[in-house]
Every structure is written in C-alpha cells, then in structure tokens.
Short mmCIF file of C-alpha atoms in Angstrom, two decimals:
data_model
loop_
_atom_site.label_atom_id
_atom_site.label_comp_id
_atom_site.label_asym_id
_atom_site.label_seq_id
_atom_site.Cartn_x
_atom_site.Cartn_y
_atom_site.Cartn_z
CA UNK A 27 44.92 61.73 -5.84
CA UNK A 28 41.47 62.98 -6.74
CA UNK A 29 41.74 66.85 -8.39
CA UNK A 30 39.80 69.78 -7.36
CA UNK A 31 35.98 69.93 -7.62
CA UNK A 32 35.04 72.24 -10.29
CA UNK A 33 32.46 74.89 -10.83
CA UNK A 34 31.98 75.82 -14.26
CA UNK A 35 36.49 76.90 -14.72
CA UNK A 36 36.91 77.51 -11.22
CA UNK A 37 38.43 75.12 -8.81
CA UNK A 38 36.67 75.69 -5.28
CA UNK A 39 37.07 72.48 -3.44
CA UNK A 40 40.57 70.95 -2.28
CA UNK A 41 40.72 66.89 -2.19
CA UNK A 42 41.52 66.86 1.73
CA UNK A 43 41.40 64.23 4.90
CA UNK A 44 38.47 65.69 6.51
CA UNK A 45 37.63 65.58 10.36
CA UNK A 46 34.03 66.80 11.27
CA UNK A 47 32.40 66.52 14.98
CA UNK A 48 28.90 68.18 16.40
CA UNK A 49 27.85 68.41 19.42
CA UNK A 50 24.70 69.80 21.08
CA UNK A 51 26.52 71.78 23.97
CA UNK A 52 28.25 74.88 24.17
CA UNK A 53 31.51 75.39 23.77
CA UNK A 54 31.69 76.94 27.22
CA UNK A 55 31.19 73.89 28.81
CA UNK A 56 34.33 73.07 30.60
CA UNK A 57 34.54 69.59 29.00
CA UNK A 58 34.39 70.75 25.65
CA UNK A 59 37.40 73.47 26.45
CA UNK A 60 39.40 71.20 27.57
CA UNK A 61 38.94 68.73 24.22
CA UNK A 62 39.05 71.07 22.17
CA UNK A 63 42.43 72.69 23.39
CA UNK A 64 43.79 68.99 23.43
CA UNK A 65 42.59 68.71 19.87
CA UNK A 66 44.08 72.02 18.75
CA UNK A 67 47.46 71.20 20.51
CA UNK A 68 47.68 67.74 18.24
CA UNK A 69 46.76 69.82 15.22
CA UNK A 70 49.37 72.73 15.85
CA UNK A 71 51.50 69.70 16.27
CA UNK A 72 51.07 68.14 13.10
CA UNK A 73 50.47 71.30 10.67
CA UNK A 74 52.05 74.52 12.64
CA UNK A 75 54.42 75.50 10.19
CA UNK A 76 51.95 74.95 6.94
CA UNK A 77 49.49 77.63 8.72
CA UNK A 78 49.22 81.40 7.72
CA UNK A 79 46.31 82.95 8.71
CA UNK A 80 43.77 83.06 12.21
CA UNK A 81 41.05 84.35 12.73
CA UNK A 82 39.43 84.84 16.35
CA UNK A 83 35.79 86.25 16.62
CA UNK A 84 32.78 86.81 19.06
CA UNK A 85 30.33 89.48 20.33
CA UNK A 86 33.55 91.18 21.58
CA UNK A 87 36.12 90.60 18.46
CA UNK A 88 35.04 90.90 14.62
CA UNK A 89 36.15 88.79 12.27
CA UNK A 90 39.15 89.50 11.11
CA UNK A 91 42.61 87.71 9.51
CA UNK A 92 45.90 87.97 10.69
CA UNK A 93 48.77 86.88 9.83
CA UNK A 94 49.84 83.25 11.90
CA UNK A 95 51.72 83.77 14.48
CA UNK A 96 53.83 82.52 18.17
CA UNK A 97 51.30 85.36 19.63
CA UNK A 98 48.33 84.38 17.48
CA UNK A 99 48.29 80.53 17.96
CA UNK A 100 48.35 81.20 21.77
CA UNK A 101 45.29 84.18 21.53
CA UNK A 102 43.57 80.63 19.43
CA UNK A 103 44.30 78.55 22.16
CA UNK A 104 43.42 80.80 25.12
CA UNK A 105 40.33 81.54 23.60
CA UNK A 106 39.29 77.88 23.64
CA UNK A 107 40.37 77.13 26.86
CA UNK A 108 38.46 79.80 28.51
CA UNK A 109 34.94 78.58 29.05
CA UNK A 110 32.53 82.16 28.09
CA UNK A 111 31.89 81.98 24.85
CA UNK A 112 28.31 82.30 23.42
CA UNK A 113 26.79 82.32 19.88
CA UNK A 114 27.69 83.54 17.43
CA UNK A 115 31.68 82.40 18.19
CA UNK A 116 34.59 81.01 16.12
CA UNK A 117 38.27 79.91 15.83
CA UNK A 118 40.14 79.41 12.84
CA UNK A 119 43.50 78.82 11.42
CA UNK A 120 44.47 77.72 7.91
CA UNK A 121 46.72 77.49 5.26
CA UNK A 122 47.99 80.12 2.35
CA UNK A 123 45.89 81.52 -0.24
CA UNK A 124 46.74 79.20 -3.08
CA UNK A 125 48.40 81.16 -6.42
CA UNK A 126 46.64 78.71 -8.85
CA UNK A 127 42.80 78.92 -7.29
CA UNK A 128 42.97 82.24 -5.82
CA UNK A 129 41.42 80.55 -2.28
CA UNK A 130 43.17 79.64 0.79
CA UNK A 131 44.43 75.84 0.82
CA UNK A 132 44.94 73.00 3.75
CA UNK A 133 45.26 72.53 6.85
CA UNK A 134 42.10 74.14 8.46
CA UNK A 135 41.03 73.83 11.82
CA UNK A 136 37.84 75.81 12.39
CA UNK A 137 35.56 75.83 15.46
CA UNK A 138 32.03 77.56 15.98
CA UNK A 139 29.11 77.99 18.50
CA UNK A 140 25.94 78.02 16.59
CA UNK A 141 22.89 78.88 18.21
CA UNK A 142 21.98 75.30 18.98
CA UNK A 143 24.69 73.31 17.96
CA UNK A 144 29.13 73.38 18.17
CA UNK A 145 30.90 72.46 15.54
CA UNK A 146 34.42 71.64 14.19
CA UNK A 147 35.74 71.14 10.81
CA UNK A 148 39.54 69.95 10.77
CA UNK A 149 40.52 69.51 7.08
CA UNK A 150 44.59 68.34 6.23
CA UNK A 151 46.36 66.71 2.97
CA UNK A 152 45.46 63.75 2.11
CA UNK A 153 48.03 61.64 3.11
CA UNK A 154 47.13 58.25 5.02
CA UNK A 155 49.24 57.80 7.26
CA UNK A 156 49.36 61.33 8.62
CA UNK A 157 45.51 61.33 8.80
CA UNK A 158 45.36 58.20 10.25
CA UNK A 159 47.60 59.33 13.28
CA UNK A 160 45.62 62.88 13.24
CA UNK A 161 42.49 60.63 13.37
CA UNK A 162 43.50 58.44 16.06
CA UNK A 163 44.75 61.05 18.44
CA UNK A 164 41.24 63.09 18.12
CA UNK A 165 39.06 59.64 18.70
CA UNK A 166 40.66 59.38 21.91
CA UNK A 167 39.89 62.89 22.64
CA UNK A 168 36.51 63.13 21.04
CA UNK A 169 35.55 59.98 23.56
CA UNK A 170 35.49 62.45 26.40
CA UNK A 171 33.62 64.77 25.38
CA UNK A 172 29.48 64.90 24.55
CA UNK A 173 30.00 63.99 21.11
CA UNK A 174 27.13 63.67 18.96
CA UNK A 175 28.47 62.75 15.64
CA UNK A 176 31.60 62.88 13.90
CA UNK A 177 33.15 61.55 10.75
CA UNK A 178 36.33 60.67 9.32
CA UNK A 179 37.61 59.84 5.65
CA UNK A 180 38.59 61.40 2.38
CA UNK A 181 36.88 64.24 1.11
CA UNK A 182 36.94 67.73 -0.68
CA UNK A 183 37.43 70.74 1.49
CA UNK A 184 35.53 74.09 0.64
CA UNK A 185 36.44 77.11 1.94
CA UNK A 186 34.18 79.48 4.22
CA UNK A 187 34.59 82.18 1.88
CA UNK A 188 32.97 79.99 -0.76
CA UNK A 189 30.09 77.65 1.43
CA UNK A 190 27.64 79.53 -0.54
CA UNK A 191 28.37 76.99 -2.97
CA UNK A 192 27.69 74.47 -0.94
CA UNK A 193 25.24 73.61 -3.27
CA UNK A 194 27.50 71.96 -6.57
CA UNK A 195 27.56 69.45 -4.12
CA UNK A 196 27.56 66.40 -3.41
CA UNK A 197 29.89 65.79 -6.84
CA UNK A 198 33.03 63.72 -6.50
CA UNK A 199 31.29 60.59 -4.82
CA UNK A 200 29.84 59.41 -8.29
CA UNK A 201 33.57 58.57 -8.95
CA UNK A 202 35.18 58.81 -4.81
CA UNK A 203 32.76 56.52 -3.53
CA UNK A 204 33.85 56.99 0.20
CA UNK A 205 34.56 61.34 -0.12
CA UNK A 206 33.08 63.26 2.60
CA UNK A 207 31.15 65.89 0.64
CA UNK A 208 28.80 67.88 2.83
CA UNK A 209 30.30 71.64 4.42
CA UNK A 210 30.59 71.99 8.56
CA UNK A 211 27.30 73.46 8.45
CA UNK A 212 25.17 71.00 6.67
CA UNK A 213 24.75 68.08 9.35
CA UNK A 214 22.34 71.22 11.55
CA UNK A 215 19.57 70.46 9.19
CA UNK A 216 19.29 66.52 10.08
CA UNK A 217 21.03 65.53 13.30
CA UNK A 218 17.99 66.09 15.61
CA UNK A 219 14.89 67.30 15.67
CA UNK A 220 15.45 70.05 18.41
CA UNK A 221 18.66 71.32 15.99
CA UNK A 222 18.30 73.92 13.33
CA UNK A 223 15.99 75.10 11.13
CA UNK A 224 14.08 72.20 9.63
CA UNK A 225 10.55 72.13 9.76
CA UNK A 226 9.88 68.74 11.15
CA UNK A 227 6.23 69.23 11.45
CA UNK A 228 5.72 69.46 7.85
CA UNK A 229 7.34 66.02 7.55
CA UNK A 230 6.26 63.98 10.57
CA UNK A 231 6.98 60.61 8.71
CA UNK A 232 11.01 61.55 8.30
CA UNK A 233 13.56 60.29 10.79
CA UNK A 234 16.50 62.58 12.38
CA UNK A 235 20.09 61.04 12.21
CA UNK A 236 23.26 61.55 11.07
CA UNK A 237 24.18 62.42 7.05
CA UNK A 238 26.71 59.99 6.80
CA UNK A 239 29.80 57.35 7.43
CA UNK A 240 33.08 57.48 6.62
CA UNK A 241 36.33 56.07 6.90
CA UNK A 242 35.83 56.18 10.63
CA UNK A 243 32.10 57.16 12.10
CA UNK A 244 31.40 58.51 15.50
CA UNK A 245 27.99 58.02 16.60
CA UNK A 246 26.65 59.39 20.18
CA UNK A 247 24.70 58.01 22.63
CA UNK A 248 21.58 60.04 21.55
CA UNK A 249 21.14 57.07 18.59
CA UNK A 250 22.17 53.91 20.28
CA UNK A 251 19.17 52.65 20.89
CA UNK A 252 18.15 52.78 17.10
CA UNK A 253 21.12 50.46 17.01
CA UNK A 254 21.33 47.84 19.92
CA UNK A 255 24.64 46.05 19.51
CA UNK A 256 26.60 46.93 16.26
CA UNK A 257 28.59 43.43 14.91
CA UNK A 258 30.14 44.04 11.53
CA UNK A 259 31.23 41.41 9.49
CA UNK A 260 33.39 42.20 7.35
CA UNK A 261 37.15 42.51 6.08
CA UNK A 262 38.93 45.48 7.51
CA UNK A 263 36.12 46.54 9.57
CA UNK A 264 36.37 47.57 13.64
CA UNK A 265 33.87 47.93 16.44
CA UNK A 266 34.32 49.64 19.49
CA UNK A 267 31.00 50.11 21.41
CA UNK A 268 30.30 51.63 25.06
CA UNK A 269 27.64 53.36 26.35
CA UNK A 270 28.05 56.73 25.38
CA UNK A 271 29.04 56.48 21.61
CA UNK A 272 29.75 53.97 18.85
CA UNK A 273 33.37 54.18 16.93
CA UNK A 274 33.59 51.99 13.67
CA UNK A 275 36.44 52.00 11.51
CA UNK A 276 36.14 50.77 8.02
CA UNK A 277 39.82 49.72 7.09
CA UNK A 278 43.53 50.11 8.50
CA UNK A 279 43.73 53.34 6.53
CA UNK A 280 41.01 55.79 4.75
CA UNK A 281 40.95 55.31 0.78
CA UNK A 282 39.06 57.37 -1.74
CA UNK A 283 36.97 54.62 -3.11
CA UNK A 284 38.16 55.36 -6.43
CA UNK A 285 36.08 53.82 -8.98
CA UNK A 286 38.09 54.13 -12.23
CA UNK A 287 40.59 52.79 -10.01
CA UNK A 288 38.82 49.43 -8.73
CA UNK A 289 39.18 50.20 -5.28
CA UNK A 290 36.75 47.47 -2.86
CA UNK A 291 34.31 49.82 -0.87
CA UNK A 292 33.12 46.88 0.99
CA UNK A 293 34.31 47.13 4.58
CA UNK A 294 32.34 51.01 3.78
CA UNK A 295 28.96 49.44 2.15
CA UNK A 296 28.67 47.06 5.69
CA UNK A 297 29.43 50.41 7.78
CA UNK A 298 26.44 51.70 5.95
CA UNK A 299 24.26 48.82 5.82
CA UNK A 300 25.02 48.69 10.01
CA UNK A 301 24.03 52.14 11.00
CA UNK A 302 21.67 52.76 8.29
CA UNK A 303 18.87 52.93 11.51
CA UNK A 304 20.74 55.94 13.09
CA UNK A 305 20.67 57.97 9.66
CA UNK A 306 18.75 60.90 8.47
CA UNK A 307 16.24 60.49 5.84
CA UNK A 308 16.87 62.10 2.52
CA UNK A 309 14.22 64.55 2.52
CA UNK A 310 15.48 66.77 5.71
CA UNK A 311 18.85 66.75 3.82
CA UNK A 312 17.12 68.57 0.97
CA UNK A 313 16.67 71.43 3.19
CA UNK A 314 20.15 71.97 3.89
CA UNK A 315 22.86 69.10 3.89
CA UNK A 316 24.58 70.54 0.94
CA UNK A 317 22.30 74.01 0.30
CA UNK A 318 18.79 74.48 -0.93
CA UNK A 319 18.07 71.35 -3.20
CA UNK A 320 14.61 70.61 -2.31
CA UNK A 321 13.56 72.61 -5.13
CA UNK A 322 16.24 71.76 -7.77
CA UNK A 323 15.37 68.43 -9.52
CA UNK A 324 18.94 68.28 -10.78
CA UNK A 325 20.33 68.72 -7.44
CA UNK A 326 17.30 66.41 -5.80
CA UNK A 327 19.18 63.73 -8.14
CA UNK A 328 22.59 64.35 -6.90
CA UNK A 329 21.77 64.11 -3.38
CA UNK A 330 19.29 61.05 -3.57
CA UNK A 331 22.07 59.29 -5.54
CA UNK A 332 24.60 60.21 -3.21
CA UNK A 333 22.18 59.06 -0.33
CA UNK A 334 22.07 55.39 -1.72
CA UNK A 335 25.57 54.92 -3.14
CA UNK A 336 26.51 52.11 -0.62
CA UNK A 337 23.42 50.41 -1.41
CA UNK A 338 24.60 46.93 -3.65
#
C-alpha cells in the first residue's frame, strides 16, 4: 500500500480507490436523480458506518458540517432525488478527521452542479475486492445515465479543504504507474470545448478529450466517433461497446502499478494506446487539470511526464 502524498512534512493526500464521473447535464434532470440516488444507496451500503460528517448546500442552505446521521443520510438522499437544484449545489459525506494528518480521511462521496458541468467524486480504501464490487455496481448505474466520462482505479484522494493544492500534483504516478491523480474539478478544463474556462481560441490546434484511463474508463458517446470500434488485445483487458458509451476494463482487479514492485502495466499501456484519439492534449491540461502549471516549468515537467507515462 502506497503512503500518503507529501507536501513539504505534511501528508495531504490519502492512497484511495477513486470513482470519478462528469457529465454535461444538470443534476436536476430526472435521470441523473434517479442514478445518483441508486449510486448513493450502494455507497451508504458499503461505507455507512465509516461516515461522520455531511454536508448539504445550495442557494437555499450554506455550507455547513454536521455530524452523520439516520436524519442526515436521508436529508443527503432526498436532496438528490428531488430534481431543482441549480449551480452552485453539492452533497457530501465522508469519513473522520484523521488524528495523525489533521484532515478528514475515506470514504467520500461528493456531488456538485457546476455552472456547466456535474460532477461526482466517490473515493473508498483501497481494498480490491471491495472496490471492485463498488465499481461494478456504479458501471451498471452510470450506463443509464448521460455519462460523459468517468474513471476508475487506484489513486490518492485530496480533500476539498485542501484542492488548493491541487497543484503538487500529479506526484505518485512516477512510482504508481496506474494512480488516478487529478482532483474532481480538474477534468472542466479539457473535456469539451463548450466546458469551463479554457480559452480554446488561443489554441485552435489542441484537441478536447478526456485526462485519462484507469483501471476501468468510461467514455461517452460525445467521443465515439474519434474511436470507431475499440478491439484491445491484450491480457486482462475487456471491451464492452454500445452506442452511447465505451466501458474498458484493464484487469480482473485495479492494481497500483507499483514500480519498485514489478507490477506489469500492460493490459493499462493498450487501454491508453486504444483511446489515445478521445484524449485531451497536454496543453489545455496546463490550464487546470491539476492547478495553474502552464507557467511553472517544474510543474510543466510533471504533468507532460505524467501525460506520456504509458507510452513504451
């Protein structure tokens, strides 16, 4: 198990099976209520007892903690299931504040309306075999609704409290290989041209995509034709393609890609060479996929290193 992710003395990023999905609708669509309650029922499920704190907020509510709770969990869930909620809008349970770090710890489930963009960051232990049950339940759910991208593997979670340091990243993946590094908010700055704040026009040679694969990669219907039909072969490796998305799996089970350890990131390196037409380029990732590092040559290092690490 990898440890924390550092900053200078202080430990800010928990080693975590991360879960992030995007879509370009709000979340007061009906169809994305009803996922996301299903979702949040498998979670509470899984991780009810491990959470402390939730936090409901929109133009109505501020944000504010409480205590977890019988009474809280169903405010969480009500609030999903009812279909009039406009930006800016959240949900959010977690874990305790940890004793050792000082921040609060795994399992997270967070939701948010954006202006332009929903989002939701589900972050648990690492353990495989949990995650890969957690994982499976949410693909089946994530297939009915608009979903534009979404990613699954092993990765370090960062708090909210702390994504203004969103920028020590990307860090672990010059050892992790296969860690999801990037924070919830990161993907806005590359998935499509008509989503957040990049300016496009000042780079009309860059492509929009998504950031990254994983373990498991969701890609939606909005980059299938970059695509045509997806065959991977390789060990390990699964395809399931329809119409409206793309779901490939890279292994029975999500590993760190440890190298110290040896551990074959093959079946990940073919998942990358595959969809490499339906990602991002580097440069719109500057702007924002982990912070400001269009203007840091040390972090303009990081990034384009982490950008090619599949590449043999």
């Amino acid at each position: 198990m990898p440890d924390y992710i550092f900053r200078g003395e202080d430990p800010i990023a928990q080693p975590a099976f991360r879960i992030l999905a995007y879509w370009p609708v709000a979340l007061q669509d009906p169809v994305m209520s009803q996922g996301l309650v299903a979702i949040f029922d498998n979670f509470l499920q899984h991780h009810r007892e491990a959470l402390a704190y939730t936090v409901v907020a929109d133009d109505k509510r501020p944000m504010e903690g409480h205590e977890a709770s019988d009474a809280g969990f169903a405010d969480m869930r009500d609030w999903l299931a009812t279909a009039d909620k406009e930006w800016p809008a959240t949900a959010r349970t977690f874990g305790p504040i940890s004793e050792d770090t000082g921040q609060i710890v795994v399992p997270s489930f967070r939701v948010e309306q954006m202006a332009d963009l929903s989002i939701m960051d589900i972050s648990v232990p690492a353990d495989p075999e949990q995650a890969v049950a957690l994982a499976n339940r949410v693909t089946e759910i994530l297939q009915g609704m608009p979903t534009l991208y979404a990613v699954m593997g092993m990765g370090f979670f960062l708090p909210t409290s702390l994504e203004e340091l969103s920028y020590v990243f990307p860090r672990g993946s010059v050892r992790y290989k296969t860690a999801i590094e990037f924070m919830a908010e990161g993907p806005r700055w590359c998935l499509r041209k008509d989503i957040g704040n990049t300016f496009w026009d000042e780079m009309p040679e860059e492509t929009d995509g998504i950031p990254d694969i994983g373990w498991r990669t969701i890609v939606g219907a909005h980059y299938l034709p970059r695509l045509g039909q997806v065959a991977i072969d390789a060990e390990g490796v699964t395809v399931d393609q329809t119409g409206a998305m793309l779901i490939v799996t890279a292994g029975a089970a999500p590993i760190w890609g440890d190298v110290n350890m040896g551990e074959d990131v093959s079946a990940y390196r073919a998942v990358a060479e595959a969809l490499a037409p339906a990602r991002a380029s580097v440069r719109p990732m500057l702007n924002g996929l982990f912070g400001a590092q269009v203007d840091d040559p040390d972090g303009t290092d990081r990034v384009e290193a982490w950008y090619e690490r599949f590449e043999a």
